[in-house]
Amino acid sequence: MDNWNTDKIIGFGLIVALLCYIAGFYTVAAINGTILPLDVASNIVTGLAGYMGRSLLEKRKENANKKEDENNDQDQH
């Protein structure tokens, strides 16, 4: 776990949150006979997936900038 970046932590949190919600969903349904709304799960997925997507785009942009800098250095020599 020493080399976990933010995306891995968020992904792990997403999985744990959904598993807890699913367990709670079925527990409440079994005890009370009522079903919880699924808004919480969809909000968790949407928010964390959006953050992970934004982070992925930033990494691609950084890689593109590094390649451009390397090409510029090679052109100067």
mmCIF file of C-alpha atoms in Angstrom:
data_model
loop_
_atom_site.group_PDB
_atom_site.id
_atom_site.type_symbol
_atom_site.label_atom_id
_atom_site.label_comp_id
_atom_site.label_asym_id
_atom_site.label_seq_id
_atom_site.Cartn_x
_atom_site.Cartn_y
_atom_site.Cartn_z
ATOM 1 C CA MET A 1 0.000 0.000 0.000
ATOM 2 C CA ASP A 2 3.038 2.267 -0.057
ATOM 3 C CA ASN A 3 2.628 3.091 -3.737
ATOM 4 C CA TRP A 4 -1.104 3.887 -3.729
ATOM 5 C CA ASN A 5 -1.964 7.045 -5.586
ATOM 6 C CA THR A 6 -5.138 9.055 -5.175
ATOM 7 C CA ASP A 7 -7.009 7.163 -7.882
ATOM 8 C CA LYS A 8 -6.388 3.803 -6.211
ATOM 9 C CA ILE A 9 -7.530 5.149 -2.849
ATOM 10 C CA ILE A 10 -10.668 6.627 -4.389
ATOM 11 C CA GLY A 11 -11.399 3.416 -6.282
ATOM 12 C CA PHE A 12 -10.971 1.382 -3.110
ATOM 13 C CA GLY A 13 -13.224 3.809 -1.246
ATOM 14 C CA LEU A 14 -15.827 3.496 -3.985
ATOM 15 C CA ILE A 15 -15.834 -0.283 -3.738
ATOM 16 C CA VAL A 16 -16.018 -0.261 0.071
ATOM 17 C CA ALA A 17 -18.793 2.348 0.100
ATOM 18 C CA LEU A 18 -20.875 0.406 -2.398
ATOM 19 C CA LEU A 19 -20.366 -2.887 -0.554
ATOM 20 C CA CYS A 20 -21.403 -1.250 2.729
ATOM 21 C CA TYR A 21 -24.423 0.294 1.059
ATOM 22 C CA ILE A 22 -25.446 -3.013 -0.511
ATOM 23 C CA ALA A 23 -25.063 -4.805 2.826
ATOM 24 C CA GLY A 24 -27.118 -2.121 4.548
ATOM 25 C CA PHE A 25 -29.682 -2.192 1.751
ATOM 26 C CA TYR A 26 -30.335 -5.902 2.204
ATOM 27 C CA THR A 27 -30.183 -5.707 6.007
ATOM 28 C CA VAL A 28 -32.823 -2.987 6.147
ATOM 29 C CA ALA A 29 -34.937 -4.816 3.575
ATOM 30 C CA ALA A 30 -34.760 -8.039 5.604
ATOM 31 C CA ILE A 31 -35.509 -6.416 8.977
ATOM 32 C CA ASN A 32 -38.065 -3.748 8.059
ATOM 33 C CA GLY A 33 -39.369 -5.037 4.767
ATOM 34 C CA THR A 34 -38.768 -1.626 3.180
ATOM 35 C CA ILE A 35 -36.341 -0.826 0.399
ATOM 36 C CA LEU A 36 -33.912 2.072 0.673
ATOM 37 C CA PRO A 37 -33.621 4.512 -2.230
ATOM 38 C CA LEU A 38 -30.640 4.013 -4.525
ATOM 39 C CA ASP A 39 -29.823 7.720 -4.748
ATOM 40 C CA VAL A 40 -26.894 7.367 -2.356
ATOM 41 C CA ALA A 41 -25.183 4.706 -4.443
ATOM 42 C CA SER A 42 -25.619 6.616 -7.696
ATOM 43 C CA ASN A 43 -24.275 9.805 -6.106
ATOM 44 C CA ILE A 44 -21.203 7.971 -4.799
ATOM 45 C CA VAL A 45 -20.490 6.434 -8.188
ATOM 46 C CA THR A 46 -21.037 9.659 -10.119
ATOM 47 C CA GLY A 47 -18.886 11.801 -7.845
ATOM 48 C CA LEU A 48 -15.966 9.449 -7.528
ATOM 49 C CA ALA A 49 -15.967 8.413 -11.181
ATOM 50 C CA GLY A 50 -15.955 12.084 -12.161
ATOM 51 C CA TYR A 51 -12.959 12.760 -9.931
ATOM 52 C CA MET A 52 -11.113 9.746 -11.289
ATOM 53 C CA GLY A 53 -11.842 10.821 -14.868
ATOM 54 C CA ARG A 54 -10.567 14.328 -14.208
ATOM 55 C CA SER A 55 -7.426 12.920 -12.656
ATOM 56 C CA LEU A 56 -6.871 10.665 -15.683
ATOM 57 C CA LEU A 57 -7.150 13.635 -18.038
ATOM 58 C CA GLU A 58 -4.616 15.580 -15.965
ATOM 59 C CA LYS A 59 -2.148 12.688 -16.131
ATOM 60 C CA ARG A 60 -2.523 12.434 -19.906
ATOM 61 C CA LYS A 61 -1.934 16.164 -20.210
ATOM 62 C CA GLU A 62 1.223 15.906 -18.086
ATOM 63 C CA ASN A 63 2.512 13.019 -20.222
ATOM 64 C CA ALA A 64 1.820 14.969 -23.401
ATOM 65 C CA ASN A 65 3.698 17.965 -22.001
ATOM 66 C CA LYS A 66 6.694 15.772 -21.081
ATOM 67 C CA LYS A 67 6.809 14.279 -24.573
ATOM 68 C CA GLU A 68 6.593 17.738 -26.116
ATOM 69 C CA ASP A 69 9.457 18.948 -23.914
ATOM 70 C CA GLU A 70 11.560 15.920 -24.889
ATOM 71 C CA ASN A 71 10.899 16.560 -28.574
ATOM 72 C CA ASN A 72 11.866 20.206 -28.170
ATOM 73 C CA ASP A 73 15.114 19.208 -26.440
ATOM 74 C CA GLN A 74 15.976 16.779 -29.253
ATOM 75 C CA ASP A 75 15.230 19.396 -31.909
ATOM 76 C CA GLN A 76 17.644 21.857 -30.277
ATOM 77 C CA HIS A 77 20.550 19.397 -30.441
#
